[in-house]
Amino acid sequence: MTHSSSDHDRIAERLPLLRRRAAMVQATRKFFDDRGYLDVETPYAVPVPGEEVHLRCFRTELEQPDGGREARFLHTSPEFAMKRIVAATGLPIFQLARVWRNGESSSTHVPEFTMLEWYAPEADLAGLMDETESYVRALLPEQIYRDGRLIPLSVPFERLTMQDAFARYVGADLLATAGNAEALATQAAAVLRSGETWEDLFFRLLLERVEPVIGRERPTFLTHWPAEQAALARKDPSDARAALRFELYIGGIELANAFEELTDPVEQRERFATDRQRRLEISPDQDWPLDEAFLTALPDMPSCSGIALGFDRLVMLATGAPAIRDILWLA
């Protein structure tokens, strides 16, 4: 057996980082084992890869013994399958899964990567933040060095609502402007671009004014997203303009996305239909049926919160690696 000298050299120079990665995989399994979570595995090639509007999927084909052919996609997340397991068992579960998102590449993203997802029955969003904080502390050192500054992890993580973040860093009453791009632009003192929707402007302001300044002094949970960005999250019963969703930011890296899960199949079907229409307007080739197996299972799901965390990005934070390819075995 021969090997590529370039592979040999690349792996040799990165081996300390890769050993750290392997140790973090073991520590992750121990963390969830100790808390009574069941380690599960779900299919990677699926009939329905997800319903995200802006993600592009890898397409393949299943060949049946009788010659029949069916479209399959490499999933963008194991979310739908894992929720079916929670609905069937009521158990807390986790998975370190390979996931695929086409057409994306940067210092923090490659098209094939590792996602840690876990689902906690009966946990609310605050409880999931507590557990996420415990997990991150268990995997990372007491302080990390990122983008020229030390970030302590031993202090309580910041919990900042999207409404408060926009008030503080954008100067806008975010929820009061929902759906009105001109109102948000005026409050933010931003120039509305041609054809820019409220959602477009929301993400531009989030990217330009909020994300660069949060998670720098300490990790930040950005919570209670606008209902338009609820995805698979429940709406906040105390304010229907907001969704029970958070993202976690550390040192300029968006690390995790979490929901207090929606379990109403009628509302979920309506959201899927809306997302599907928007996705096909942007990318007509990204077409697949609704996940009826998931929608059928949804009424059996207990109250539950779930999270997807970019494991490779967590390894970057632990090792100080500047780019995601530095902590992949082969890239």
JSON list of N, CA and C in Angstrom, two decimals, residues 124-194:
[
{"chain": "A", "resi": 124, "resn": "ASP", "atom": "N", "xyz": [-36.89, 23.18, 28.63]},
{"chain": "A", "resi": 124, "resn": "ASP", "atom": "CA", "xyz": [-37.25, 24.41, 27.94]},
{"chain": "A", "resi": 124, "resn": "ASP", "atom": "C", "xyz": [-35.97, 25.07, 27.44]},
{"chain": "A", "resi": 125, "resn": "LEU", "atom": "N", "xyz": [-36.13, 26.23, 26.80]},
{"chain": "A", "resi": 125, "resn": "LEU", "atom": "CA", "xyz": [-34.98, 26.88, 26.18]},
{"chain": "A", "resi": 125, "resn": "LEU", "atom": "C", "xyz": [-33.93, 27.26, 27.22]},
{"chain": "A", "resi": 126, "resn": "ALA", "atom": "N", "xyz": [-34.37, 27.74, 28.39]},
{"chain": "A", "resi": 126, "resn": "ALA", "atom": "CA", "xyz": [-33.42, 28.12, 29.44]},
{"chain": "A", "resi": 126, "resn": "ALA", "atom": "C", "xyz": [-32.66, 26.90, 29.94]},
{"chain": "A", "resi": 127, "resn": "GLY", "atom": "N", "xyz": [-33.36, 25.77, 30.09]},
{"chain": "A", "resi": 127, "resn": "GLY", "atom": "CA", "xyz": [-32.70, 24.54, 30.53]},
{"chain": "A", "resi": 127, "resn": "GLY", "atom": "C", "xyz": [-31.68, 24.05, 29.51]},
{"chain": "A", "resi": 128, "resn": "LEU", "atom": "N", "xyz": [-32.00, 24.20, 28.22]},
{"chain": "A", "resi": 128, "resn": "LEU", "atom": "CA", "xyz": [-31.07, 23.79, 27.18]},
{"chain": "A", "resi": 128, "resn": "LEU", "atom": "C", "xyz": [-29.84, 24.70, 27.16]},
{"chain": "A", "resi": 129, "resn": "MET", "atom": "N", "xyz": [-30.04, 25.99, 27.43]},
{"chain": "A", "resi": 129, "resn": "MET", "atom": "CA", "xyz": [-28.89, 26.89, 27.53]},
{"chain": "A", "resi": 129, "resn": "MET", "atom": "C", "xyz": [-27.98, 26.47, 28.69]},
{"chain": "A", "resi": 130, "resn": "ASP", "atom": "N", "xyz": [-28.58, 26.11, 29.81]},
{"chain": "A", "resi": 130, "resn": "ASP", "atom": "CA", "xyz": [-27.78, 25.64, 30.95]},
{"chain": "A", "resi": 130, "resn": "ASP", "atom": "C", "xyz": [-26.94, 24.42, 30.55]},
{"chain": "A", "resi": 131, "resn": "GLU", "atom": "N", "xyz": [-27.56, 23.46, 29.88]},
{"chain": "A", "resi": 131, "resn": "GLU", "atom": "CA", "xyz": [-26.85, 22.24, 29.50]},
{"chain": "A", "resi": 131, "resn": "GLU", "atom": "C", "xyz": [-25.78, 22.52, 28.45]},
{"chain": "A", "resi": 132, "resn": "THR", "atom": "N", "xyz": [-26.09, 23.40, 27.50]},
{"chain": "A", "resi": 132, "resn": "THR", "atom": "CA", "xyz": [-25.11, 23.76, 26.48]},
{"chain": "A", "resi": 132, "resn": "THR", "atom": "C", "xyz": [-23.89, 24.42, 27.10]},
{"chain": "A", "resi": 133, "resn": "GLU", "atom": "N", "xyz": [-24.14, 25.30, 28.06]},
{"chain": "A", "resi": 133, "resn": "GLU", "atom": "CA", "xyz": [-23.05, 25.97, 28.78]},
{"chain": "A", "resi": 133, "resn": "GLU", "atom": "C", "xyz": [-22.18, 24.92, 29.49]},
{"chain": "A", "resi": 134, "resn": "SER", "atom": "N", "xyz": [-22.82, 23.95, 30.13]},
{"chain": "A", "resi": 134, "resn": "SER", "atom": "CA", "xyz": [-22.07, 22.90, 30.82]},
{"chain": "A", "resi": 134, "resn": "SER", "atom": "C", "xyz": [-21.24, 22.08, 29.84]},
{"chain": "A", "resi": 135, "resn": "TYR", "atom": "N", "xyz": [-21.82, 21.76, 28.69]},
{"chain": "A", "resi": 135, "resn": "TYR", "atom": "CA", "xyz": [-21.10, 20.97, 27.68]},
{"chain": "A", "resi": 135, "resn": "TYR", "atom": "C", "xyz": [-19.89, 21.74, 27.16]},
{"chain": "A", "resi": 136, "resn": "VAL", "atom": "N", "xyz": [-20.08, 23.00, 26.79]},
{"chain": "A", "resi": 136, "resn": "VAL", "atom": "CA", "xyz": [-18.97, 23.79, 26.26]},
{"chain": "A", "resi": 136, "resn": "VAL", "atom": "C", "xyz": [-17.85, 23.91, 27.28]},
{"chain": "A", "resi": 137, "resn": "ARG", "atom": "N", "xyz": [-18.22, 24.13, 28.54]},
{"chain": "A", "resi": 137, "resn": "ARG", "atom": "CA", "xyz": [-17.21, 24.22, 29.60]},
{"chain": "A", "resi": 137, "resn": "ARG", "atom": "C", "xyz": [-16.46, 22.89, 29.78]},
{"chain": "A", "resi": 138, "resn": "ALA", "atom": "N", "xyz": [-17.18, 21.79, 29.60]},
{"chain": "A", "resi": 138, "resn": "ALA", "atom": "CA", "xyz": [-16.55, 20.47, 29.77]},
{"chain": "A", "resi": 138, "resn": "ALA", "atom": "C", "xyz": [-15.55, 20.18, 28.65]},
{"chain": "A", "resi": 139, "resn": "LEU", "atom": "N", "xyz": [-15.75, 20.78, 27.47]},
{"chain": "A", "resi": 139, "resn": "LEU", "atom": "CA", "xyz": [-14.92, 20.48, 26.30]},
{"chain": "A", "resi": 139, "resn": "LEU", "atom": "C", "xyz": [-13.82, 21.50, 26.05]},
{"chain": "A", "resi": 140, "resn": "LEU", "atom": "N", "xyz": [-13.98, 22.72, 26.53]},
{"chain": "A", "resi": 140, "resn": "LEU", "atom": "CA", "xyz": [-13.01, 23.78, 26.27]},
{"chain": "A", "resi": 140, "resn": "LEU", "atom": "C", "xyz": [-12.24, 24.13, 27.53]},
{"chain": "A", "resi": 141, "resn": "PRO", "atom": "N", "xyz": [-11.05, 24.73, 27.38]},
{"chain": "A", "resi": 141, "resn": "PRO", "atom": "CA", "xyz": [-10.31, 25.19, 28.56]},
{"chain": "A", "resi": 141, "resn": "PRO", "atom": "C", "xyz": [-11.03, 26.35, 29.24]},
{"chain": "A", "resi": 142, "resn": "GLU", "atom": "N", "xyz": [-10.51, 26.78, 30.40]},
{"chain": "A", "resi": 142, "resn": "GLU", "atom": "CA", "xyz": [-11.18, 27.83, 31.18]},
{"chain": "A", "resi": 142, "resn": "GLU", "atom": "C", "xyz": [-11.19, 29.17, 30.45]},
{"chain": "A", "resi": 143, "resn": "GLN", "atom": "N", "xyz": [-10.22, 29.35, 29.57]},
{"chain": "A", "resi": 143, "resn": "GLN", "atom": "CA", "xyz": [-10.24, 30.54, 28.72]},
{"chain": "A", "resi": 143, "resn": "GLN", "atom": "C", "xyz": [-9.62, 30.18, 27.38]},
{"chain": "A", "resi": 144, "resn": "ILE", "atom": "N", "xyz": [-10.09, 30.87, 26.33]},
{"chain": "A", "resi": 144, "resn": "ILE", "atom": "CA", "xyz": [-9.55, 30.62, 25.00]},
{"chain": "A", "resi": 144, "resn": "ILE", "atom": "C", "xyz": [-9.07, 31.94, 24.42]},
{"chain": "A", "resi": 145, "resn": "TYR", "atom": "N", "xyz": [-8.16, 31.84, 23.48]},
{"chain": "A", "resi": 145, "resn": "TYR", "atom": "CA", "xyz": [-7.61, 33.02, 22.80]},
{"chain": "A", "resi": 145, "resn": "TYR", "atom": "C", "xyz": [-8.14, 33.03, 21.38]},
{"chain": "A", "resi": 146, "resn": "ARG", "atom": "N", "xyz": [-8.86, 34.09, 21.01]},
{"chain": "A", "resi": 146, "resn": "ARG", "atom": "CA", "xyz": [-9.47, 34.15, 19.68]},
{"chain": "A", "resi": 146, "resn": "ARG", "atom": "C", "xyz": [-9.48, 35.59, 19.19]},
{"chain": "A", "resi": 147, "resn": "ASP", "atom": "N", "xyz": [-9.03, 35.78, 17.98]},
{"chain": "A", "resi": 147, "resn": "ASP", "atom": "CA", "xyz": [-9.05, 37.11, 17.36]},
{"chain": "A", "resi": 147, "resn": "ASP", "atom": "C", "xyz": [-8.42, 38.17, 18.25]},
{"chain": "A", "resi": 148, "resn": "GLY", "atom": "N", "xyz": [-7.28, 37.81, 18.85]},
{"chain": "A", "resi": 148, "resn": "GLY", "atom": "CA", "xyz": [-6.51, 38.80, 19.59]},
{"chain": "A", "resi": 148, "resn": "GLY", "atom": "C", "xyz": [-6.97, 39.08, 20.99]},
{"chain": "A", "resi": 149, "resn": "ARG", "atom": "N", "xyz": [-7.90, 38.26, 21.52]},
{"chain": "A", "resi": 149, "resn": "ARG", "atom": "CA", "xyz": [-8.34, 38.52, 22.89]},
{"chain": "A", "resi": 149, "resn": "ARG", "atom": "C", "xyz": [-8.61, 37.21, 23.63]},
{"chain": "A", "resi": 150, "resn": "LEU", "atom": "N", "xyz": [-8.45, 37.29, 24.95]},
{"chain": "A", "resi": 150, "resn": "LEU", "atom": "CA", "xyz": [-8.76, 36.14, 25.81]},
{"chain": "A", "resi": 150, "resn": "LEU", "atom": "C", "xyz": [-10.24, 36.17, 26.16]},
{"chain": "A", "resi": 151, "resn": "ILE", "atom": "N", "xyz": [-10.90, 35.04, 26.02]},
{"chain": "A", "resi": 151, "resn": "ILE", "atom": "CA", "xyz": [-12.32, 34.94, 26.34]},
{"chain": "A", "resi": 151, "resn": "ILE", "atom": "C", "xyz": [-12.48, 33.94, 27.48]},
{"chain": "A", "resi": 152, "resn": "PRO", "atom": "N", "xyz": [-12.95, 34.39, 28.65]},
{"chain": "A", "resi": 152, "resn": "PRO", "atom": "CA", "xyz": [-13.12, 33.46, 29.77]},
{"chain": "A", "resi": 152, "resn": "PRO", "atom": "C", "xyz": [-14.38, 32.61, 29.57]},
{"chain": "A", "resi": 153, "resn": "LEU", "atom": "N", "xyz": [-14.29, 31.35, 29.91]},
{"chain": "A", "resi": 153, "resn": "LEU", "atom": "CA", "xyz": [-15.44, 30.46, 29.83]},
{"chain": "A", "resi": 153, "resn": "LEU", "atom": "C", "xyz": [-15.96, 30.07, 31.21]},
{"chain": "A", "resi": 154, "resn": "SER", "atom": "N", "xyz": [-15.24, 30.50, 32.26]},
{"chain": "A", "resi": 154, "resn": "SER", "atom": "CA", "xyz": [-15.66, 30.14, 33.62]},
{"chain": "A", "resi": 154, "resn": "SER", "atom": "C", "xyz": [-16.74, 31.08, 34.13]},
{"chain": "A", "resi": 155, "resn": "VAL", "atom": "N", "xyz": [-16.95, 32.23, 33.45]},
{"chain": "A", "resi": 155, "resn": "VAL", "atom": "CA", "xyz": [-18.00, 33.17, 33.87]},
{"chain": "A", "resi": 155, "resn": "VAL", "atom": "C", "xyz": [-19.32, 32.76, 33.21]},
{"chain": "A", "resi": 156, "resn": "PRO", "atom": "N", "xyz": [-20.47, 33.17, 33.79]},
{"chain": "A", "resi": 156, "resn": "PRO", "atom": "CA", "xyz": [-21.75, 32.84, 33.15]},
{"chain": "A", "resi": 156, "resn": "PRO", "atom": "C", "xyz": [-21.82, 33.41, 31.74]},
{"chain": "A", "resi": 157, "resn": "PHE", "atom": "N", "xyz": [-22.33, 32.60, 30.81]},
{"chain": "A", "resi": 157, "resn": "PHE", "atom": "CA", "xyz": [-22.49, 33.07, 29.44]},
{"chain": "A", "resi": 157, "resn": "PHE", "atom": "C", "xyz": [-23.57, 34.16, 29.39]},
{"chain": "A", "resi": 158, "resn": "GLU", "atom": "N", "xyz": [-23.37, 35.14, 28.52]},
{"chain": "A", "resi": 158, "resn": "GLU", "atom": "CA", "xyz": [-24.37, 36.19, 28.34]},
{"chain": "A", "resi": 158, "resn": "GLU", "atom": "C", "xyz": [-25.62, 35.61, 27.67]},
{"chain": "A", "resi": 159, "resn": "ARG", "atom": "N", "xyz": [-26.79, 36.07, 28.11]},
{"chain": "A", "resi": 159, "resn": "ARG", "atom": "CA", "xyz": [-28.06, 35.70, 27.48]},
{"chain": "A", "resi": 159, "resn": "ARG", "atom": "C", "xyz": [-28.73, 36.99, 27.03]},
{"chain": "A", "resi": 160, "resn": "LEU", "atom": "N", "xyz": [-28.75, 37.20, 25.73]},
{"chain": "A", "resi": 160, "resn": "LEU", "atom": "CA", "xyz": [-29.18, 38.47, 25.14]},
{"chain": "A", "resi": 160, "resn": "LEU", "atom": "C", "xyz": [-30.30, 38.21, 24.14]},
{"chain": "A", "resi": 161, "resn": "THR", "atom": "N", "xyz": [-31.46, 38.83, 24.36]},
{"chain": "A", "resi": 161, "resn": "THR", "atom": "CA", "xyz": [-32.54, 38.64, 23.39]},
{"chain": "A", "resi": 161, "resn": "THR", "atom": "C", "xyz": [-32.22, 39.42, 22.12]},
{"chain": "A", "resi": 162, "resn": "MET", "atom": "N", "xyz": [-32.75, 38.94, 21.00]},
{"chain": "A", "resi": 162, "resn": "MET", "atom": "CA", "xyz": [-32.55, 39.62, 19.73]},
{"chain": "A", "resi": 162, "resn": "MET", "atom": "C", "xyz": [-33.09, 41.05, 19.80]},
{"chain": "A", "resi": 163, "resn": "GLN", "atom": "N", "xyz": [-34.22, 41.22, 20.49]},
{"chain": "A", "resi": 163, "resn": "GLN", "atom": "CA", "xyz": [-34.81, 42.55, 20.65]},
{"chain": "A", "resi": 163, "resn": "GLN", "atom": "C", "xyz": [-33.83, 43.49, 21.36]},
{"chain": "A", "resi": 164, "resn": "ASP", "atom": "N", "xyz": [-33.22, 43.02, 22.45]},
{"chain": "A", "resi": 164, "resn": "ASP", "atom": "CA", "xyz": [-32.27, 43.85, 23.19]},
{"chain": "A", "resi": 164, "resn": "ASP", "atom": "C", "xyz": [-30.99, 44.09, 22.38]},
{"chain": "A", "resi": 165, "resn": "ALA", "atom": "N", "xyz": [-30.57, 43.08, 21.63]},
{"chain": "A", "resi": 165, "resn": "ALA", "atom": "CA", "xyz": [-29.36, 43.22, 20.82]},
{"chain": "A", "resi": 165, "resn": "ALA", "atom": "C", "xyz": [-29.53, 44.31, 19.76]},
{"chain": "A", "resi": 166, "resn": "PHE", "atom": "N", "xyz": [-30.71, 44.33, 19.11]},
{"chain": "A", "resi": 166, "resn": "PHE", "atom": "CA", "xyz": [-30.95, 45.35, 18.09]},
{"chain": "A", "resi": 166, "resn": "PHE", "atom": "C", "xyz": [-31.12, 46.73, 18.72]},
{"chain": "A", "resi": 167, "resn": "ALA", "atom": "N", "xyz": [-31.71, 46.78, 19.91]},
{"chain": "A", "resi": 167, "resn": "ALA", "atom": "CA", "xyz": [-31.82, 48.07, 20.59]},
{"chain": "A", "resi": 167, "resn": "ALA", "atom": "C", "xyz": [-30.43, 48.60, 20.94]},
{"chain": "A", "resi": 168, "resn": "ARG", "atom": "N", "xyz": [-29.55, 47.71, 21.40]},
{"chain": "A", "resi": 168, "resn": "ARG", "atom": "CA", "xyz": [-28.23, 48.11, 21.88]},
{"chain": "A", "resi": 168, "resn": "ARG", "atom": "C", "xyz": [-27.27, 48.44, 20.74]},
{"chain": "A", "resi": 169, "resn": "TYR", "atom": "N", "xyz": [-27.24, 47.59, 19.69]},
{"chain": "A", "resi": 169, "resn": "TYR", "atom": "CA", "xyz": [-26.20, 47.71, 18.67]},
{"chain": "A", "resi": 169, "resn": "TYR", "atom": "C", "xyz": [-26.68, 48.28, 17.34]},
{"chain": "A", "resi": 170, "resn": "VAL", "atom": "N", "xyz": [-27.99, 48.30, 17.12]},
{"chain": "A", "resi": 170, "resn": "VAL", "atom": "CA", "xyz": [-28.53, 48.79, 15.85]},
{"chain": "A", "resi": 170, "resn": "VAL", "atom": "C", "xyz": [-29.35, 50.07, 16.07]},
{"chain": "A", "resi": 171, "resn": "GLY", "atom": "N", "xyz": [-29.90, 50.22, 17.28]},
{"chain": "A", "resi": 171, "resn": "GLY", "atom": "CA", "xyz": [-30.74, 51.37, 17.57]},
{"chain": "A", "resi": 171, "resn": "GLY", "atom": "C", "xyz": [-32.15, 51.23, 17.02]},
{"chain": "A", "resi": 172, "resn": "ALA", "atom": "N", "xyz": [-32.63, 49.98, 16.94]},
{"chain": "A", "resi": 172, "resn": "ALA", "atom": "CA", "xyz": [-33.95, 49.73, 16.35]},
{"chain": "A", "resi": 172, "resn": "ALA", "atom": "C", "xyz": [-34.81, 48.90, 17.28]},
{"chain": "A", "resi": 173, "resn": "ASP", "atom": "N", "xyz": [-36.13, 49.14, 17.22]},
{"chain": "A", "resi": 173, "resn": "ASP", "atom": "CA", "xyz": [-37.12, 48.32, 17.91]},
{"chain": "A", "resi": 173, "resn": "ASP", "atom": "C", "xyz": [-37.50, 47.21, 16.94]},
{"chain": "A", "resi": 174, "resn": "LEU", "atom": "N", "xyz": [-36.74, 46.12, 17.00]},
{"chain": "A", "resi": 174, "resn": "LEU", "atom": "CA", "xyz": [-36.81, 45.09, 15.96]},
{"chain": "A", "resi": 174, "resn": "LEU", "atom": "C", "xyz": [-38.21, 44.51, 15.78]},
{"chain": "A", "resi": 175, "resn": "LEU", "atom": "N", "xyz": [-38.81, 44.04, 16.86]},
{"chain": "A", "resi": 175, "resn": "LEU", "atom": "CA", "xyz": [-40.08, 43.33, 16.75]},
{"chain": "A", "resi": 175, "resn": "LEU", "atom": "C", "xyz": [-41.21, 44.26, 16.30]},
{"chain": "A", "resi": 176, "resn": "ALA", "atom": "N", "xyz": [-41.10, 45.53, 16.65]},
{"chain": "A", "resi": 176, "resn": "ALA", "atom": "CA", "xyz": [-42.15, 46.48, 16.25]},
{"chain": "A", "resi": 176, "resn": "ALA", "atom": "C", "xyz": [-42.11, 46.77, 14.75]},
{"chain": "A", "resi": 177, "resn": "THR", "atom": "N", "xyz": [-40.96, 46.50, 14.11]},
{"chain": "A", "resi": 177, "resn": "THR", "atom": "CA", "xyz": [-40.84, 46.78, 12.67]},
{"chain": "A", "resi": 177, "resn": "THR", "atom": "C", "xyz": [-41.13, 45.54, 11.81]},
{"chain": "A", "resi": 178, "resn": "ALA", "atom": "N", "xyz": [-41.42, 44.40, 12.44]},
{"chain": "A", "resi": 178, "resn": "ALA", "atom": "CA", "xyz": [-41.51, 43.12, 11.71]},
{"chain": "A", "resi": 178, "resn": "ALA", "atom": "C", "xyz": [-42.31, 43.27, 10.41]},
{"chain": "A", "resi": 179, "resn": "GLY", "atom": "N", "xyz": [-41.69, 42.88, 9.31]},
{"chain": "A", "resi": 179, "resn": "GLY", "atom": "CA", "xyz": [-42.35, 42.92, 8.01]},
{"chain": "A", "resi": 179, "resn": "GLY", "atom": "C", "xyz": [-42.27, 44.26, 7.31]},
{"chain": "A", "resi": 180, "resn": "ASN", "atom": "N", "xyz": [-41.80, 45.30, 8.00]},
{"chain": "A", "resi": 180, "resn": "ASN", "atom": "CA", "xyz": [-41.75, 46.64, 7.43]},
{"chain": "A", "resi": 180, "resn": "ASN", "atom": "C", "xyz": [-40.28, 47.05, 7.25]},
{"chain": "A", "resi": 181, "resn": "ALA", "atom": "N", "xyz": [-39.75, 46.78, 6.06]},
{"chain": "A", "resi": 181, "resn": "ALA", "atom": "CA", "xyz": [-38.33, 47.03, 5.80]},
{"chain": "A", "resi": 181, "resn": "ALA", "atom": "C", "xyz": [-37.99, 48.51, 5.92]},
{"chain": "A", "resi": 182, "resn": "GLU", "atom": "N", "xyz": [-38.88, 49.38, 5.46]},
{"chain": "A", "resi": 182, "resn": "GLU", "atom": "CA", "xyz": [-38.61, 50.81, 5.51]},
{"chain": "A", "resi": 182, "resn": "GLU", "atom": "C", "xyz": [-38.50, 51.31, 6.96]},
{"chain": "A", "resi": 183, "resn": "ALA", "atom": "N", "xyz": [-39.38, 50.80, 7.82]},
{"chain": "A", "resi": 183, "resn": "ALA", "atom": "CA", "xyz": [-39.35, 51.21, 9.22]},
{"chain": "A", "resi": 183, "resn": "ALA", "atom": "C", "xyz": [-38.05, 50.76, 9.89]},
{"chain": "A", "resi": 184, "resn": "LEU", "atom": "N", "xyz": [-37.63, 49.53, 9.61]},
{"chain": "A", "resi": 184, "resn": "LEU", "atom": "CA", "xyz": [-36.39, 49.03, 10.20]},
{"chain": "A", "resi": 184, "resn": "LEU", "atom": "C", "xyz": [-35.20, 49.82, 9.67]},
{"chain": "A", "resi": 185, "resn": "ALA", "atom": "N", "xyz": [-35.19, 50.11, 8.39]},
{"chain": "A", "resi": 185, "resn": "ALA", "atom": "CA", "xyz": [-34.08, 50.87, 7.80]},
{"chain": "A", "resi": 185, "resn": "ALA", "atom": "C", "xyz": [-34.00, 52.27, 8.41]},
{"chain": "A", "resi": 186, "resn": "THR", "atom": "N", "xyz": [-35.14, 52.90, 8.59]},
{"chain": "A", "resi": 186, "resn": "THR", "atom": "CA", "xyz": [-35.16, 54.25, 9.17]},
{"chain": "A", "resi": 186, "resn": "THR", "atom": "C", "xyz": [-34.61, 54.24, 10.58]},
{"chain": "A", "resi": 187, "resn": "GLN", "atom": "N", "xyz": [-35.08, 53.29, 11.41]},
{"chain": "A", "resi": 187, "resn": "GLN", "atom": "CA", "xyz": [-34.61, 53.24, 12.80]},
{"chain": "A", "resi": 187, "resn": "GLN", "atom": "C", "xyz": [-33.12, 52.91, 12.88]},
{"chain": "A", "resi": 188, "resn": "ALA", "atom": "N", "xyz": [-32.67, 52.07, 11.95]},
{"chain": "A", "resi": 188, "resn": "ALA", "atom": "CA", "xyz": [-31.26, 51.64, 11.97]},
{"chain": "A", "resi": 188, "resn": "ALA", "atom": "C", "xyz": [-30.34, 52.64, 11.27]},
{"chain": "A", "resi": 189, "resn": "ALA", "atom": "N", "xyz": [-30.92, 53.69, 10.68]},
{"chain": "A", "resi": 189, "resn": "ALA", "atom": "CA", "xyz": [-30.14, 54.65, 9.88]},
{"chain": "A", "resi": 189, "resn": "ALA", "atom": "C", "xyz": [-29.37, 53.91, 8.78]},
{"chain": "A", "resi": 190, "resn": "ALA", "atom": "N", "xyz": [-30.07, 52.99, 8.13]},
{"chain": "A", "resi": 190, "resn": "ALA", "atom": "CA", "xyz": [-29.48, 52.20, 7.05]},
{"chain": "A", "resi": 190, "resn": "ALA", "atom": "C", "xyz": [-30.17, 52.56, 5.74]},
{"chain": "A", "resi": 191, "resn": "VAL", "atom": "N", "xyz": [-29.44, 52.45, 4.65]},
{"chain": "A", "resi": 191, "resn": "VAL", "atom": "CA", "xyz": [-30.01, 52.69, 3.33]},
{"chain": "A", "resi": 191, "resn": "VAL", "atom": "C", "xyz": [-30.60, 51.38, 2.82]},
{"chain": "A", "resi": 192, "resn": "LEU", "atom": "N", "xyz": [-31.89, 51.38, 2.53]},
{"chain": "A", "resi": 192, "resn": "LEU", "atom": "CA", "xyz": [-32.55, 50.18, 2.04]},
{"chain": "A", "resi": 192, "resn": "LEU", "atom": "C", "xyz": [-32.13, 49.93, 0.60]},
{"chain": "A", "resi": 193, "resn": "ARG", "atom": "N", "xyz": [-31.62, 48.75, 0.33]},
{"chain": "A", "resi": 193, "resn": "ARG", "atom": "CA", "xyz": [-31.15, 48.43, -1.02]},
{"chain": "A", "resi": 193, "resn": "ARG", "atom": "C", "xyz": [-32.32, 48.06, -1.92]},
{"chain": "A", "resi": 194, "resn": "SER", "atom": "N", "xyz": [-32.10, 48.17, -3.19]},
{"chain": "A", "resi": 194, "resn": "SER", "atom": "CA", "xyz": [-33.15, 47.85, -4.16]},
{"chain": "A", "resi": 194, "resn": "SER", "atom": "C", "xyz": [-33.60, 46.40, -3.99]}
]
